[in-house]
mmCIF file of C-alpha atoms in Angstrom:
data_model
loop_
_atom_site.group_PDB
_atom_site.id
_atom_site.type_symbol
_atom_site.label_atom_id
_atom_site.label_comp_id
_atom_site.label_asym_id
_atom_site.label_seq_id
_atom_site.Cartn_x
_atom_site.Cartn_y
_atom_site.Cartn_z
ATOM 1 C CA UNK B 800 15.731 -7.070 -1.360
ATOM 2 C CA UNK B 801 14.377 -6.869 -4.900
ATOM 3 C CA UNK B 802 13.542 -3.216 -5.481
ATOM 4 C CA UNK B 803 13.507 -0.329 -7.949
ATOM 5 C CA UNK B 804 13.323 3.414 -7.643
ATOM 6 C CA UNK B 805 10.480 5.122 -9.540
ATOM 7 C CA UNK B 806 9.951 8.768 -10.332
ATOM 8 C CA UNK B 807 6.192 9.131 -10.490
ATOM 9 C CA UNK B 808 3.946 11.954 -11.649
ATOM 10 C CA UNK B 809 1.128 13.104 -9.459
ATOM 11 C CA UNK B 810 -1.900 10.814 -9.293
ATOM 12 C CA UNK B 811 -5.093 10.295 -7.450
ATOM 13 C CA UNK B 812 -6.118 7.481 -5.099
ATOM 14 C CA UNK B 813 -9.804 6.576 -5.385
ATOM 15 C CA UNK B 814 -11.481 4.092 -3.168
ATOM 16 C CA UNK B 815 -13.082 3.353 0.213
ATOM 17 C CA UNK B 816 -11.282 3.757 3.500
ATOM 18 C CA UNK B 817 -11.663 2.989 7.177
ATOM 19 C CA UNK B 818 -9.739 3.215 10.361
ATOM 20 C CA UNK B 819 -7.948 -0.003 11.494
ATOM 21 C CA UNK B 820 -5.467 -1.117 14.080
ATOM 22 C CA UNK B 821 -1.892 -2.093 13.017
ATOM 23 C CA UNK B 822 -1.106 -5.821 13.203
ATOM 24 C CA UNK B 823 2.482 -6.829 12.365
ATOM 25 C CA UNK B 824 2.026 -10.628 12.123
ATOM 26 C CA UNK B 825 -0.847 -12.721 10.754
ATOM 27 C CA UNK B 826 -4.361 -11.768 9.736
ATOM 28 C CA UNK B 827 -5.733 -8.310 10.595
ATOM 29 C CA UNK B 828 -9.420 -8.720 11.771
ATOM 30 C CA UNK B 829 -10.200 -5.060 11.139
ATOM 31 C CA UNK B 830 -9.039 -5.250 7.530
ATOM 32 C CA UNK B 831 -10.798 -8.593 6.985
ATOM 33 C CA UNK B 832 -14.049 -7.164 8.332
ATOM 34 C CA UNK B 833 -13.734 -4.044 6.102
ATOM 35 C CA UNK B 834 -12.927 -6.105 2.964
ATOM 36 C CA UNK B 835 -15.958 -8.371 3.606
ATOM 37 C CA UNK B 836 -18.235 -5.258 3.981
ATOM 38 C CA UNK B 837 -17.324 -3.909 0.477
ATOM 39 C CA UNK B 838 -20.315 -4.234 -1.942
ATOM 40 C CA UNK B 839 -20.063 -6.545 -4.876
ATOM 41 C CA UNK B 840 -19.590 -3.645 -7.324
ATOM 42 C CA UNK B 841 -16.698 -1.924 -5.537
ATOM 43 C CA UNK B 842 -13.760 -3.982 -6.806
ATOM 44 C CA UNK B 843 -14.888 -3.980 -10.452
ATOM 45 C CA UNK B 844 -15.503 -0.288 -10.343
ATOM 46 C CA UNK B 845 -12.034 0.341 -8.845
ATOM 47 C CA UNK B 846 -10.466 -1.862 -11.527
ATOM 48 C CA UNK B 847 -12.084 0.307 -14.200
ATOM 49 C CA UNK B 848 -10.648 3.445 -12.587
ATOM 50 C CA UNK B 849 -7.105 2.048 -12.348
ATOM 51 C CA UNK B 850 -5.129 3.701 -15.134
ATOM 52 C CA UNK B 851 -1.643 4.409 -13.685
ATOM 53 C CA UNK B 852 1.024 2.389 -11.961
ATOM 54 C CA UNK B 853 0.671 0.592 -9.668
ATOM 55 C CA UNK B 854 -2.169 -0.938 -11.667
ATOM 56 C CA UNK B 855 -5.061 -2.884 -10.263
ATOM 57 C CA UNK B 856 -6.636 -2.991 -6.830
ATOM 58 C CA UNK B 857 -4.444 -1.594 -4.068
ATOM 59 C CA UNK B 858 -4.395 -1.952 -0.292
ATOM 60 C CA UNK B 859 -3.262 1.430 0.936
ATOM 61 C CA UNK B 860 -2.137 2.524 4.411
ATOM 62 C CA UNK B 861 -1.493 6.003 5.646
ATOM 63 C CA UNK B 862 -1.736 8.349 8.637
ATOM 64 C CA UNK B 863 -0.422 5.884 11.163
ATOM 65 C CA UNK B 864 -1.006 7.135 14.702
ATOM 66 C CA UNK B 865 2.275 5.966 16.274
ATOM 67 C CA UNK B 866 4.668 4.405 13.679
ATOM 68 C CA UNK B 867 6.225 1.256 14.826
ATOM 69 C CA UNK B 868 3.639 0.528 17.581
ATOM 70 C CA UNK B 869 1.438 -2.483 17.171
ATOM 71 C CA UNK B 870 -2.227 -1.582 17.760
ATOM 72 C CA UNK B 871 -1.746 1.978 16.558
ATOM 73 C CA UNK B 872 -4.595 3.282 14.370
ATOM 74 C CA UNK B 873 -4.116 4.004 10.700
ATOM 75 C CA UNK B 874 -6.231 4.665 7.571
ATOM 76 C CA UNK B 875 -6.702 1.635 5.365
ATOM 77 C CA UNK B 876 -8.002 1.893 1.800
ATOM 78 C CA UNK B 877 -9.138 -0.470 -0.875
ATOM 79 C CA UNK B 878 -8.256 1.791 -3.805
ATOM 80 C CA UNK B 879 -6.998 2.379 -7.315
ATOM 81 C CA UNK B 880 -4.306 4.709 -8.640
ATOM 82 C CA UNK B 881 -6.048 6.882 -11.185
ATOM 83 C CA UNK B 882 -6.267 10.026 -13.179
ATOM 84 C CA UNK B 883 -10.048 10.055 -12.926
ATOM 85 C CA UNK B 884 -12.412 12.004 -10.665
ATOM 86 C CA UNK B 885 -13.806 9.954 -7.810
ATOM 87 C CA UNK B 886 -17.382 8.694 -8.369
ATOM 88 C CA UNK B 887 -20.048 9.654 -5.859
ATOM 89 C CA UNK B 888 -19.686 7.688 -2.631
ATOM 90 C CA UNK B 889 -15.935 7.088 -3.028
ATOM 91 C CA UNK B 890 -13.060 8.728 -1.122
ATOM 92 C CA UNK B 891 -10.166 10.293 -2.954
ATOM 93 C CA UNK B 892 -6.867 11.997 -2.201
ATOM 94 C CA UNK B 893 -4.301 13.564 -4.588
ATOM 95 C CA UNK B 894 -0.803 12.248 -4.298
ATOM 96 C CA UNK B 895 1.968 14.629 -5.388
ATOM 97 C CA UNK B 896 4.720 13.685 -7.878
ATOM 98 C CA UNK B 897 7.746 12.250 -6.249
ATOM 99 C CA UNK B 898 10.148 9.332 -5.736
ATOM 100 C CA UNK B 899 9.042 5.840 -4.704
ATOM 101 C CA UNK B 900 10.877 2.685 -3.804
ATOM 102 C CA UNK B 901 9.142 -0.351 -4.995
ATOM 103 C CA UNK B 902 9.814 -3.700 -3.197
ATOM 104 C CA UNK B 903 8.765 -7.035 -4.686
ATOM 105 C CA UNK B 904 8.178 -10.350 -2.997
ATOM 106 C CA UNK B 905 6.676 -13.827 -3.558
ATOM 107 C CA UNK B 906 5.601 -16.386 -0.984
ATOM 108 C CA UNK B 907 3.120 -17.300 1.716
ATOM 109 C CA UNK B 908 0.413 -14.783 2.389
ATOM 110 C CA UNK B 909 0.069 -12.564 4.427
ATOM 111 C CA UNK B 910 3.502 -13.149 5.948
ATOM 112 C CA UNK B 911 5.568 -12.430 2.809
ATOM 113 C CA UNK B 912 3.851 -9.080 2.435
ATOM 114 C CA UNK B 913 4.031 -8.108 6.092
ATOM 115 C CA UNK B 914 7.770 -8.768 6.081
ATOM 116 C CA UNK B 915 8.251 -6.268 3.245
ATOM 117 C CA UNK B 916 7.621 -3.352 5.668
ATOM 118 C CA UNK B 917 9.879 -4.760 8.377
ATOM 119 C CA UNK B 918 12.709 -5.583 5.897
ATOM 120 C CA UNK B 919 12.423 -2.119 4.241
ATOM 121 C CA UNK B 920 12.720 -0.346 7.603
ATOM 122 C CA UNK B 921 15.433 -2.542 9.061
ATOM 123 C CA UNK B 922 17.510 -3.353 6.026
ATOM 124 C CA UNK B 923 16.937 -1.189 2.999
ATOM 125 C CA UNK B 924 16.536 2.321 4.469
ATOM 126 C CA UNK B 925 19.652 2.188 6.732
ATOM 127 C CA UNK B 926 21.790 1.082 3.761
ATOM 128 C CA UNK B 927 20.532 3.610 1.197
ATOM 129 C CA UNK B 928 20.601 7.414 0.856
ATOM 130 C CA UNK B 929 16.811 7.845 1.203
ATOM 131 C CA UNK B 930 14.360 8.318 4.012
ATOM 132 C CA UNK B 931 10.723 7.287 4.230
ATOM 133 C CA UNK B 932 8.671 10.312 3.069
ATOM 134 C CA UNK B 933 5.183 11.234 4.209
ATOM 135 C CA UNK B 934 2.392 9.842 2.112
ATOM 136 C CA UNK B 935 0.440 6.651 1.459
ATOM 137 C CA UNK B 936 2.030 3.211 1.199
ATOM 138 C CA UNK B 937 0.581 1.136 -1.677
ATOM 139 C CA UNK B 938 0.460 -2.627 -1.778
ATOM 140 C CA UNK B 939 -0.389 -4.426 -5.022
ATOM 141 C CA UNK B 940 -1.154 -8.115 -4.564
ATOM 142 C CA UNK B 941 -1.531 -10.880 -7.098
ATOM 143 C CA UNK B 942 -2.616 -13.965 -5.040
ATOM 144 C CA UNK B 943 -2.701 -17.578 -6.255
ATOM 145 C CA UNK B 944 -6.236 -18.946 -6.695
ATOM 146 C CA UNK B 945 -6.282 -20.427 -3.100
ATOM 147 C CA UNK B 946 -5.038 -17.202 -1.600
ATOM 148 C CA UNK B 947 -2.173 -18.872 0.474
ATOM 149 C CA UNK B 948 0.613 -17.738 -1.819
ATOM 150 C CA UNK B 949 1.248 -15.008 -4.301
ATOM 151 C CA UNK B 950 3.273 -12.012 -5.425
ATOM 152 C CA UNK B 951 3.191 -8.476 -4.190
ATOM 153 C CA UNK B 952 4.633 -5.001 -4.631
ATOM 154 C CA UNK B 953 5.039 -2.519 -1.842
ATOM 155 C CA UNK B 954 5.408 1.209 -2.934
ATOM 156 C CA UNK B 955 6.853 3.528 -0.337
ATOM 157 C CA UNK B 956 7.334 7.285 -0.915
ATOM 158 C CA UNK B 957 10.933 8.352 -0.422
ATOM 159 C CA UNK B 958 13.039 11.443 -0.462
ATOM 160 C CA UNK B 959 16.818 11.948 -0.474
ATOM 161 C CA UNK B 960 18.482 11.828 2.956
ATOM 162 C CA UNK B 961 20.182 15.036 3.812
ATOM 163 C CA UNK B 962 23.147 13.536 5.778
#
């Protein structure tokens, strides 16, 4: 798996969030509905607020009800990593400094992105001296114009394993 370890300073996530159900394969209707509901000014405003890595618009997941269980509820954000204060009407949360593993992929959407989580859990974590730390998971996506293919980065917070 193509990856890198990043030591990152504290930052803020700013965006809009909702509660969705976890879907492992294929389109997630809850996320699609939420994305369609965002007003026309939301994405440009978030792009303006993005001033720290990972840059650009992010799909953020956190607070999963039952990790590993399809249909579990979790918070889903359309957000930006930022040093700014959240504008009125936007949600925000402060993310502490720490270590992150950043996985990269290219291929068919959404499958290539969904497989990042499964491959990280099944392949990378068992073979490396880190564990999945509490905190948000950040997905940065650069789709091709037709949306069927693209590149993505998955940022997962990590901490040293105390084996």
